[in-house]
Amino acid sequence: MQHALGASQDAEVRPSGADAPPMFDLIELLFFAYRDFVGDADRLLETIGFGRAHHRVLHFVNRQPGLTIAELLDILRITKQSLARVLKDLLDQDYVEQRAGLVDRRQRLLFPTDKGRRLALELAGLQSERFQRALGDLPASARAGAIEFLLAMIDPGERDKV
């Protein structure tokens, strides 16, 4: 396999363990793929003064309306302090709204506003276009293979949360 990263004898599948050499080809390809995947959304977010943290919060609030602050912190693995700043921006600019829990009024539930849903869908559309381009010339089974690979990258104890 020859690519911009150089000749890749690294592309071979290697046994796992401390003695295995680093898989630089996969490491670098994942880095560049992620850079470009988030870059599409970053450019749009920049026009409204938001960044990746705003995108992540809005994405999960849109995908799971009624998400609690605690659940969001668990998904994102960030501190309350980190979330507070980003959430304040999204609340103040009417992309997300916060409601008290029905059973426990102290619980804060997060919901996208119409404006928030529109932005979340626009961002997802940009990223879906990149997936469609990437999968376009590959066999029909490529999407299922990509899903299987990405799930395998997630820590086993976390997969059921995805």
Tab-separated table of N, CA and C in Angstrom:
chain	number	residue	atom	x	y	z
A	1	MET	N	0.856	-1.185	0.000
A	1	MET	CA	0.000	0.000	0.000
A	1	MET	C	0.889	1.230	0.000
A	2	GLN	N	0.765	2.062	-0.988
A	2	GLN	CA	1.568	3.271	-1.132
A	2	GLN	C	0.644	4.476	-0.959
A	3	HIS	N	1.001	5.422	-0.142
A	3	HIS	CA	0.197	6.630	0.030
A	3	HIS	C	1.082	7.769	0.484
A	4	ALA	N	0.482	8.912	0.732
A	4	ALA	CA	1.231	10.107	1.086
A	4	ALA	C	2.064	9.927	2.344
A	5	LEU	N	1.721	8.956	3.159
A	5	LEU	CA	2.463	8.751	4.401
A	5	LEU	C	3.714	7.910	4.177
A	6	GLY	N	3.921	7.475	2.953
A	6	GLY	CA	5.104	6.697	2.626
A	6	GLY	C	4.759	5.241	2.395
A	7	ALA	N	5.748	4.498	1.929
A	7	ALA	CA	5.538	3.070	1.715
A	7	ALA	C	5.157	2.455	3.045
A	8	SER	N	4.177	1.581	3.008
A	8	SER	CA	3.661	1.113	4.278
A	8	SER	C	3.747	-0.380	4.451
A	9	GLN	N	4.893	-0.812	4.948
A	9	GLN	CA	4.921	-2.175	5.420
A	9	GLN	C	4.183	-2.212	6.751
A	10	ASP	N	3.901	-1.021	7.337
A	10	ASP	CA	3.130	-0.925	8.575
A	10	ASP	C	1.692	-1.379	8.374
A	11	ALA	N	1.224	-1.447	7.130
A	11	ALA	CA	-0.179	-1.755	6.864
A	11	ALA	C	-0.537	-3.200	7.199
A	12	GLU	N	0.469	-4.042	7.352
A	12	GLU	CA	0.181	-5.431	7.679
A	12	GLU	C	-0.455	-5.516	9.064
A	13	VAL	N	-1.321	-6.492	9.233
A	13	VAL	CA	-1.907	-6.725	10.544
A	13	VAL	C	-0.834	-7.345	11.417
A	14	ARG	N	-0.683	-6.818	12.625
A	14	ARG	CA	0.358	-7.297	13.525
A	14	ARG	C	-0.266	-7.880	14.774
A	15	PRO	N	0.478	-8.769	15.412
A	15	PRO	CA	-0.016	-9.261	16.696
A	15	PRO	C	-0.002	-8.121	17.704
A	16	SER	N	-0.933	-8.163	18.643
A	16	SER	CA	-0.957	-7.115	19.658
A	16	SER	C	0.072	-7.439	20.728
A	17	GLY	N	0.388	-6.457	21.506
A	17	GLY	CA	1.314	-6.666	22.600
A	17	GLY	C	2.395	-5.618	22.598
A	18	ALA	N	3.171	-5.626	23.640
A	18	ALA	CA	4.210	-4.620	23.827
A	18	ALA	C	5.310	-4.731	22.773
A	19	ASP	N	5.515	-5.930	22.206
A	19	ASP	CA	6.590	-6.115	21.233
A	19	ASP	C	6.199	-5.690	19.824
A	20	ALA	N	4.924	-5.467	19.589
A	20	ALA	CA	4.476	-5.094	18.250
A	20	ALA	C	4.883	-3.654	17.950
A	21	PRO	N	5.418	-3.423	16.758
A	21	PRO	CA	5.774	-2.041	16.406
A	21	PRO	C	4.510	-1.192	16.240
A	22	PRO	N	4.636	0.118	16.406
A	22	PRO	CA	3.463	0.996	16.259
A	22	PRO	C	2.843	0.882	14.864
A	23	MET	N	1.543	0.996	14.801
A	23	MET	CA	0.818	0.959	13.518
A	23	MET	C	0.675	2.393	13.005
A	24	PHE	N	1.798	2.954	12.598
A	24	PHE	CA	1.814	4.350	12.184
A	24	PHE	C	0.847	4.633	11.049
A	25	ASP	N	0.664	3.693	10.136
A	25	ASP	CA	-0.239	3.940	9.011
A	25	ASP	C	-1.660	4.178	9.513
A	26	LEU	N	-2.152	3.337	10.392
A	26	LEU	CA	-3.510	3.512	10.917
A	26	LEU	C	-3.617	4.737	11.814
A	27	ILE	N	-2.605	4.952	12.633
A	27	ILE	CA	-2.607	6.113	13.527
A	27	ILE	C	-2.708	7.395	12.715
A	28	GLU	N	-1.897	7.512	11.693
A	28	GLU	CA	-1.873	8.737	10.898
A	28	GLU	C	-3.110	8.878	10.028
A	29	LEU	N	-3.582	7.783	9.456
A	29	LEU	CA	-4.797	7.867	8.653
A	29	LEU	C	-5.991	8.277	9.511
A	30	LEU	N	-6.091	7.732	10.720
A	30	LEU	CA	-7.183	8.122	11.607
A	30	LEU	C	-7.060	9.593	11.984
A	31	PHE	N	-5.843	10.055	12.252
A	31	PHE	CA	-5.636	11.466	12.571
A	31	PHE	C	-6.117	12.361	11.436
A	32	PHE	N	-5.676	12.081	10.208
A	32	PHE	CA	-6.034	12.935	9.075
A	32	PHE	C	-7.513	12.812	8.715
A	33	ALA	N	-8.075	11.617	8.820
A	33	ALA	CA	-9.503	11.443	8.546
A	33	ALA	C	-10.335	12.231	9.550
A	34	TYR	N	-9.969	12.158	10.822
A	34	TYR	CA	-10.703	12.889	11.856
A	34	TYR	C	-10.548	14.402	11.654
A	35	ARG	N	-9.351	14.841	11.332
A	35	ARG	CA	-9.111	16.277	11.093
A	35	ARG	C	-10.056	16.800	10.018
A	36	ASP	N	-10.165	16.084	8.916
A	36	ASP	CA	-11.004	16.543	7.816
A	36	ASP	C	-12.490	16.356	8.122
A	37	PHE	N	-12.835	15.281	8.818
A	37	PHE	CA	-14.225	15.017	9.196
A	37	PHE	C	-14.760	16.139	10.091
A	38	VAL	N	-14.016	16.549	11.094
A	38	VAL	CA	-14.487	17.622	11.976
A	38	VAL	C	-14.282	18.998	11.345
A	39	GLY	N	-13.359	19.079	10.393
A	39	GLY	CA	-13.087	20.362	9.743
A	39	GLY	C	-14.285	20.916	8.999
A	40	ASP	N	-15.068	20.032	8.381
A	40	ASP	CA	-16.274	20.481	7.676
A	40	ASP	C	-17.203	21.221	8.644
A	41	ALA	N	-17.443	20.623	9.787
A	41	ALA	CA	-18.313	21.236	10.792
A	41	ALA	C	-17.648	22.455	11.431
A	42	ASP	N	-16.350	22.370	11.676
A	42	ASP	CA	-15.625	23.483	12.307
A	42	ASP	C	-15.806	24.790	11.539
A	43	ARG	N	-15.748	24.699	10.217
A	43	ARG	CA	-15.861	25.915	9.397
A	43	ARG	C	-17.234	26.569	9.571
A	44	LEU	N	-18.281	25.768	9.629
A	44	LEU	CA	-19.620	26.316	9.856
A	44	LEU	C	-19.746	26.870	11.271
A	45	LEU	N	-19.283	26.119	12.248
A	45	LEU	CA	-19.376	26.544	13.651
A	45	LEU	C	-18.642	27.868	13.894
A	46	GLU	N	-17.520	28.036	13.222
A	46	GLU	CA	-16.720	29.252	13.379
A	46	GLU	C	-17.523	30.499	12.999
A	47	THR	N	-18.409	30.382	12.025
A	47	THR	CA	-19.193	31.532	11.578
A	47	THR	C	-20.163	32.026	12.653
A	48	ILE	N	-20.480	31.172	13.643
A	48	ILE	CA	-21.374	31.597	14.725
A	48	ILE	C	-20.652	31.658	16.074
A	49	GLY	N	-19.326	31.559	16.026
A	49	GLY	CA	-18.536	31.693	17.245
A	49	GLY	C	-18.515	30.462	18.133
A	50	PHE	N	-18.809	29.300	17.559
A	50	PHE	CA	-18.801	28.052	18.307
A	50	PHE	C	-17.609	27.201	17.885
A	51	GLY	N	-17.316	26.193	18.712
A	51	GLY	CA	-16.229	25.267	18.418
A	51	GLY	C	-16.698	23.833	18.555
A	52	ARG	N	-15.732	22.926	18.578
A	52	ARG	CA	-16.041	21.491	18.636
A	52	ARG	C	-16.791	21.087	19.894
A	53	ALA	N	-16.489	21.723	21.005
A	53	ALA	CA	-17.183	21.371	22.248
A	53	ALA	C	-18.675	21.685	22.121
A	54	HIS	N	-18.997	22.810	21.509
A	54	HIS	CA	-20.398	23.162	21.275
A	54	HIS	C	-21.069	22.115	20.381
A	55	HIS	N	-20.333	21.691	19.360
A	55	HIS	CA	-20.853	20.698	18.425
A	55	HIS	C	-21.167	19.391	19.149
A	56	ARG	N	-20.242	18.926	19.971
A	56	ARG	CA	-20.454	17.658	20.677
A	56	ARG	C	-21.677	17.730	21.583
A	57	VAL	N	-21.792	18.807	22.346
A	57	VAL	CA	-22.937	18.954	23.257
A	57	VAL	C	-24.232	19.000	22.447
A	58	LEU	N	-24.277	19.836	21.433
A	58	LEU	CA	-25.484	19.968	20.629
A	58	LEU	C	-25.843	18.642	19.948
A	59	HIS	N	-24.844	17.923	19.459
A	59	HIS	CA	-25.100	16.641	18.798
A	59	HIS	C	-25.825	15.683	19.739
A	60	PHE	N	-25.298	15.499	20.938
A	60	PHE	CA	-25.891	14.514	21.839
A	60	PHE	C	-27.219	14.988	22.434
A	61	VAL	N	-27.364	16.276	22.653
A	61	VAL	CA	-28.656	16.793	23.121
A	61	VAL	C	-29.706	16.600	22.031
A	62	ASN	N	-29.330	16.824	20.794
A	62	ASN	CA	-30.265	16.632	19.687
A	62	ASN	C	-30.613	15.155	19.491
A	63	ARG	N	-29.634	14.292	19.635
A	63	ARG	CA	-29.872	12.861	19.439
A	63	ARG	C	-30.639	12.226	20.593
A	64	GLN	N	-30.525	12.818	21.792
A	64	GLN	CA	-31.187	12.267	22.972
A	64	GLN	C	-31.886	13.384	23.748
A	65	PRO	N	-32.944	13.958	23.202
A	65	PRO	CA	-33.644	15.028	23.920
A	65	PRO	C	-34.057	14.550	25.319
A	66	GLY	N	-33.847	15.419	26.303
A	66	GLY	CA	-34.157	15.061	27.684
A	66	GLY	C	-32.952	14.491	28.416
A	67	LEU	N	-31.811	14.514	27.770
A	67	LEU	CA	-30.562	14.050	28.371
A	67	LEU	C	-30.284	14.865	29.633
A	68	THR	N	-29.835	14.195	30.685
A	68	THR	CA	-29.490	14.932	31.904
A	68	THR	C	-28.062	15.441	31.801
A	69	ILE	N	-27.754	16.420	32.630
A	69	ILE	CA	-26.384	16.940	32.697
A	69	ILE	C	-25.427	15.797	33.047
A	70	ALA	N	-25.800	14.973	34.021
A	70	ALA	CA	-24.939	13.857	34.438
A	70	ALA	C	-24.696	12.885	33.290
A	71	GLU	N	-25.730	12.568	32.526
A	71	GLU	CA	-25.564	11.660	31.379
A	71	GLU	C	-24.650	12.270	30.322
A	72	LEU	N	-24.804	13.557	30.083
A	72	LEU	CA	-23.967	14.244	29.102
A	72	LEU	C	-22.506	14.257	29.554
A	73	LEU	N	-22.279	14.510	30.837
A	73	LEU	CA	-20.912	14.486	31.365
A	73	LEU	C	-20.294	13.103	31.197
A	74	ASP	N	-21.090	12.064	31.398
A	74	ASP	CA	-20.604	10.694	31.248
A	74	ASP	C	-20.269	10.386	29.789
A	75	ILE	N	-21.101	10.812	28.874
A	75	ILE	CA	-20.856	10.579	27.440
A	75	ILE	C	-19.583	11.291	26.991
A	76	LEU	N	-19.474	12.564	27.343
A	76	LEU	CA	-18.369	13.391	26.850
A	76	LEU	C	-17.081	13.231	27.654
A	77	ARG	N	-17.218	12.721	28.870
A	77	ARG	CA	-16.061	12.582	29.770
A	77	ARG	C	-15.320	13.903	29.932
A	78	ILE	N	-16.089	14.905	30.311
A	78	ILE	CA	-15.519	16.219	30.588
A	78	ILE	C	-15.964	16.638	31.984
A	79	THR	N	-15.360	17.702	32.491
A	79	THR	CA	-15.706	18.196	33.819
A	79	THR	C	-16.957	19.071	33.750
A	80	LYS	N	-17.605	19.234	34.891
A	80	LYS	CA	-18.767	20.130	34.966
A	80	LYS	C	-18.375	21.530	34.545
A	81	GLN	N	-17.184	21.935	34.942
A	81	GLN	CA	-16.705	23.279	34.610
A	81	GLN	C	-16.574	23.456	33.094
A	82	SER	N	-16.029	22.467	32.414
A	82	SER	CA	-15.895	22.543	30.954
A	82	SER	C	-17.259	22.607	30.286
A	83	LEU	N	-18.190	21.789	30.767
A	83	LEU	CA	-19.529	21.771	30.192
A	83	LEU	C	-20.259	23.081	30.461
A	84	ALA	N	-20.082	23.644	31.641
A	84	ALA	CA	-20.828	24.850	32.042
A	84	ALA	C	-20.639	25.997	31.049
A	85	ARG	N	-19.424	26.242	30.641
A	85	ARG	CA	-19.145	27.352	29.720
A	85	ARG	C	-19.826	27.136	28.374
A	86	VAL	N	-19.660	25.932	27.838
A	86	VAL	CA	-20.215	25.605	26.525
A	86	VAL	C	-21.744	25.600	26.579
A	87	LEU	N	-22.292	25.000	27.617
A	87	LEU	CA	-23.740	24.925	27.762
A	87	LEU	C	-24.341	26.321	27.924
A	88	LYS	N	-23.651	27.182	28.652
A	88	LYS	CA	-24.138	28.562	28.814
A	88	LYS	C	-24.263	29.240	27.451
A	89	ASP	N	-23.276	29.073	26.594
A	89	ASP	CA	-23.331	29.647	25.240
A	89	ASP	C	-24.543	29.119	24.473
A	90	LEU	N	-24.733	27.801	24.521
A	90	LEU	CA	-25.838	27.184	23.779
A	90	LEU	C	-27.197	27.599	24.335
A	91	LEU	N	-27.300	27.749	25.652
A	91	LEU	CA	-28.547	28.203	26.281
A	91	LEU	C	-28.804	29.674	25.964
A	92	ASP	N	-27.774	30.503	26.135
A	92	ASP	CA	-27.918	31.952	25.918
A	92	ASP	C	-28.276	32.293	24.475
A	93	GLN	N	-27.792	31.491	23.539
A	93	GLN	CA	-28.045	31.783	22.127
A	93	GLN	C	-29.194	30.951	21.562
A	94	ASP	N	-29.960	30.320	22.447
A	94	ASP	CA	-31.198	29.622	22.095
A	94	ASP	C	-31.013	28.423	21.163
A	95	TYR	N	-29.950	27.646	21.393
A	95	TYR	CA	-29.766	26.399	20.663
A	95	TYR	C	-30.215	25.207	21.511
A	96	VAL	N	-30.179	25.383	22.827
A	96	VAL	CA	-30.556	24.340	23.781
A	96	VAL	C	-31.397	24.988	24.862
A	97	GLU	N	-32.358	24.226	25.390
A	97	GLU	CA	-33.109	24.696	26.544
A	97	GLU	C	-32.998	23.674	27.659
A	98	GLN	N	-33.137	24.170	28.875
A	98	GLN	CA	-33.000	23.341	30.057
A	98	GLN	C	-34.330	23.321	30.801
A	99	ARG	N	-34.769	22.127	31.186
A	99	ARG	CA	-36.029	21.989	31.923
A	99	ARG	C	-35.788	21.169	33.182
A	100	ALA	N	-36.609	21.409	34.174
A	100	ALA	CA	-36.533	20.613	35.398
A	100	ALA	C	-37.090	19.219	35.122
A	101	GLY	N	-36.555	18.226	35.831
A	101	GLY	CA	-37.035	16.860	35.697
A	101	GLY	C	-38.465	16.736	36.183
A	102	LEU	N	-39.204	15.791	35.633
A	102	LEU	CA	-40.603	15.592	36.027
A	102	LEU	C	-40.698	14.982	37.414
A	103	VAL	N	-39.837	14.032	37.725
A	103	VAL	CA	-39.859	13.368	39.023
A	103	VAL	C	-39.014	14.127	40.034
A	104	ASP	N	-37.794	14.433	39.654
A	104	ASP	CA	-36.877	15.164	40.524
A	104	ASP	C	-36.671	16.555	39.929
A	105	ARG	N	-37.283	17.546	40.532
A	105	ARG	CA	-37.235	18.922	40.012
A	105	ARG	C	-35.813	19.496	40.022
A	106	ARG	N	-34.917	18.885	40.781
A	106	ARG	CA	-33.528	19.360	40.809
A	106	ARG	C	-32.760	18.906	39.576
A	107	GLN	N	-33.256	17.867	38.945
A	107	GLN	CA	-32.601	17.331	37.756
A	107	GLN	C	-32.788	18.305	36.592
A	108	ARG	N	-31.710	18.518	35.839
A	108	ARG	CA	-31.788	19.407	34.682
A	108	ARG	C	-31.746	18.570	33.408
A	109	LEU	N	-32.797	18.690	32.614
A	109	LEU	CA	-32.905	17.952	31.354
A	109	LEU	C	-32.639	18.913	30.201
A	110	LEU	N	-31.912	18.438	29.219
A	110	LEU	CA	-31.522	19.287	28.091
A	110	LEU	C	-32.276	18.879	26.830
A	111	PHE	N	-32.763	19.890	26.118
A	111	PHE	CA	-33.510	19.682	24.882
A	111	PHE	C	-33.002	20.664	23.832
A	112	PRO	N	-32.939	20.228	22.569
A	112	PRO	CA	-32.588	21.192	21.519
A	112	PRO	C	-33.800	22.080	21.236
A	113	THR	N	-33.553	23.323	20.926
A	113	THR	CA	-34.622	24.190	20.438
A	113	THR	C	-34.760	23.921	18.941
A	114	ASP	N	-35.732	24.526	18.306
A	114	ASP	CA	-35.848	24.388	16.844
A	114	ASP	C	-34.568	24.871	16.167
A	115	LYS	N	-34.044	25.983	16.647
A	115	LYS	CA	-32.796	26.542	16.107
A	115	LYS	C	-31.645	25.549	16.313
A	116	GLY	N	-31.595	24.920	17.476
A	116	GLY	CA	-30.556	23.942	17.782
A	116	GLY	C	-30.677	22.700	16.908
A	117	ARG	N	-31.913	22.231	16.699
A	117	ARG	CA	-32.138	21.061	15.838
A	117	ARG	C	-31.676	21.355	14.411
A	118	ARG	N	-32.006	22.545	13.919
A	118	ARG	CA	-31.599	22.910	12.551
A	118	ARG	C	-30.075	22.905	12.419
A	119	LEU	N	-29.390	23.490	13.398
A	119	LEU	CA	-27.922	23.522	13.338
A	119	LEU	C	-27.349	22.112	13.455
A	120	ALA	N	-27.861	21.313	14.378
A	120	ALA	CA	-27.363	19.944	14.552
A	120	ALA	C	-27.538	19.143	13.266
A	121	LEU	N	-28.673	19.294	12.609
A	121	LEU	CA	-28.918	18.566	11.360
A	121	LEU	C	-28.047	19.083	10.217
A	122	GLU	N	-27.796	20.373	10.196
A	122	GLU	CA	-26.910	20.926	9.165
A	122	GLU	C	-25.487	20.382	9.344
A	123	LEU	N	-25.014	20.321	10.582
A	123	LEU	CA	-23.683	19.777	10.861
A	123	LEU	C	-23.622	18.289	10.524
A	124	ALA	N	-24.661	17.550	10.914
A	124	ALA	CA	-24.709	16.115	10.600
A	124	ALA	C	-24.762	15.898	9.088
A	125	GLY	N	-25.430	16.786	8.377
A	125	GLY	CA	-25.488	16.699	6.921
A	125	GLY	C	-24.113	16.854	6.291
A	126	LEU	N	-23.335	17.817	6.782
A	126	LEU	CA	-21.975	18.004	6.266
A	126	LEU	C	-21.135	16.751	6.486
A	127	GLN	N	-21.234	16.198	7.680
A	127	GLN	CA	-20.423	15.031	7.998
A	127	GLN	C	-20.931	13.787	7.259
A	128	SER	N	-22.228	13.702	7.053
A	128	SER	CA	-22.788	12.578	6.295
A	128	SER	C	-22.346	12.628	4.843
A	129	GLU	N	-22.242	13.828	4.284
A	129	GLU	CA	-21.751	13.967	2.902
A	129	GLU	C	-20.344	13.405	2.779
A	130	ARG	N	-19.499	13.651	3.775
A	130	ARG	CA	-18.133	13.120	3.738
A	130	ARG	C	-18.169	11.595	3.798
A	131	PHE	N	-19.017	11.041	4.658
A	131	PHE	CA	-19.152	9.582	4.718
A	131	PHE	C	-19.644	9.030	3.385
A	132	GLN	N	-20.629	9.689	2.795
A	132	GLN	CA	-21.163	9.210	1.518
A	132	GLN	C	-20.094	9.220	0.431
A	133	ARG	N	-19.282	10.278	0.398
A	133	ARG	CA	-18.187	10.341	-0.585
A	133	ARG	C	-17.187	9.214	-0.345
A	134	ALA	N	-16.850	8.996	0.917
A	134	ALA	CA	-15.859	7.969	1.250
A	134	ALA	C	-16.382	6.572	0.946
A	135	LEU	N	-17.649	6.329	1.212
A	135	LEU	CA	-18.226	5.001	0.997
A	135	LEU	C	-18.660	4.776	-0.446
A	136	GLY	N	-18.783	5.851	-1.197
A	136	GLY	CA	-19.340	5.781	-2.546
A	136	GLY	C	-18.705	4.772	-3.478
A	137	ASP	N	-17.387	4.665	-3.471
A	137	ASP	CA	-16.698	3.764	-4.395
A	137	ASP	C	-16.331	2.430	-3.759
A	138	LEU	N	-16.737	2.238	-2.529
A	138	LEU	CA	-16.403	1.008	-1.819
A	138	LEU	C	-17.542	-0.005	-1.950
A	139	PRO	N	-17.275	-1.261	-1.656
A	139	PRO	CA	-18.348	-2.262	-1.714
A	139	PRO	C	-19.480	-1.919	-0.747
A	140	ALA	N	-20.665	-2.430	-1.023
A	140	ALA	CA	-21.840	-2.149	-0.189
A	140	ALA	C	-21.620	-2.535	1.267
A	141	SER	N	-20.773	-3.502	1.505
A	141	SER	CA	-20.520	-3.967	2.870
A	141	SER	C	-19.582	-3.035	3.651
A	142	ALA	N	-19.031	-2.019	3.015
A	142	ALA	CA	-18.039	-1.157	3.660
A	142	ALA	C	-18.602	-0.430	4.878
A	143	ARG	N	-19.848	0.026	4.789
A	143	ARG	CA	-20.429	0.737	5.925
A	143	ARG	C	-20.513	-0.175	7.147
A	144	ALA	N	-20.994	-1.394	6.954
A	144	ALA	CA	-21.085	-2.344	8.070
A	144	ALA	C	-19.693	-2.645	8.618
A	145	GLY	N	-18.710	-2.780	7.747
A	145	GLY	CA	-17.335	-3.015	8.187
A	145	GLY	C	-16.785	-1.838	8.972
A	146	ALA	N	-17.093	-0.619	8.528
A	146	ALA	CA	-16.641	0.582	9.241
A	146	ALA	C	-17.276	0.652	10.625
A	147	ILE	N	-18.562	0.336	10.698
A	147	ILE	CA	-19.256	0.342	11.990
A	147	ILE	C	-18.631	-0.689	12.923
A	148	GLU	N	-18.372	-1.867	12.404
A	148	GLU	CA	-17.763	-2.927	13.213
A	148	GLU	C	-16.390	-2.497	13.725
A	149	PHE	N	-15.586	-1.905	12.855
A	149	PHE	CA	-14.249	-1.443	13.228
A	149	PHE	C	-14.329	-0.359	14.301
A	150	LEU	N	-15.181	0.643	14.083
A	150	LEU	CA	-15.268	1.743	15.045
A	150	LEU	C	-15.788	1.268	16.402
A	151	LEU	N	-16.756	0.377	16.396
A	151	LEU	CA	-17.230	-0.196	17.667
A	151	LEU	C	-16.107	-0.941	18.376
A	152	ALA	N	-15.286	-1.661	17.622
A	152	ALA	CA	-14.169	-2.392	18.216
A	152	ALA	C	-13.128	-1.451	18.818
A	153	MET	N	-13.063	-0.217	18.321
A	153	MET	CA	-12.123	0.773	18.858
A	153	MET	C	-12.563	1.309	20.224
A	154	ILE	N	-13.835	1.183	20.520
A	154	ILE	CA	-14.379	1.674	21.791
A	154	ILE	C	-14.084	0.648	22.877
A	155	ASP	N	-13.716	1.122	24.071
A	155	ASP	CA	-13.469	0.215	25.190
A	155	ASP	C	-14.644	-0.720	25.377
A	156	PRO	N	-14.400	-2.015	25.559
A	156	PRO	CA	-15.491	-2.991	25.666
A	156	PRO	C	-16.568	-2.608	26.692
A	157	GLY	N	-16.206	-2.078	27.812
A	157	GLY	CA	-17.173	-1.713	28.835
A	157	GLY	C	-18.029	-0.511	28.477
A	158	GLU	N	-17.669	0.180	27.422
A	158	GLU	CA	-18.398	1.381	27.014
A	158	GLU	C	-19.296	1.135	25.797
A	159	ARG	N	-19.112	0.030	25.106
A	159	ARG	CA	-19.816	-0.210	23.845
A	159	ARG	C	-21.323	-0.222	23.993
A	160	ASP	N	-21.824	-0.740	25.107
A	160	ASP	CA	-23.275	-0.814	25.284
A	160	ASP	C	-23.902	0.572	25.472
A	161	LYS	N	-23.089	1.583	25.757
A	161	LYS	CA	-23.596	2.947	25.927
A	161	LYS	C	-23.724	3.681	24.594
A	162	VAL	N	-23.108	3.105	23.560
A	162	VAL	CA	-23.084	3.780	22.261
A	162	VAL	C	-24.372	3.519	21.509
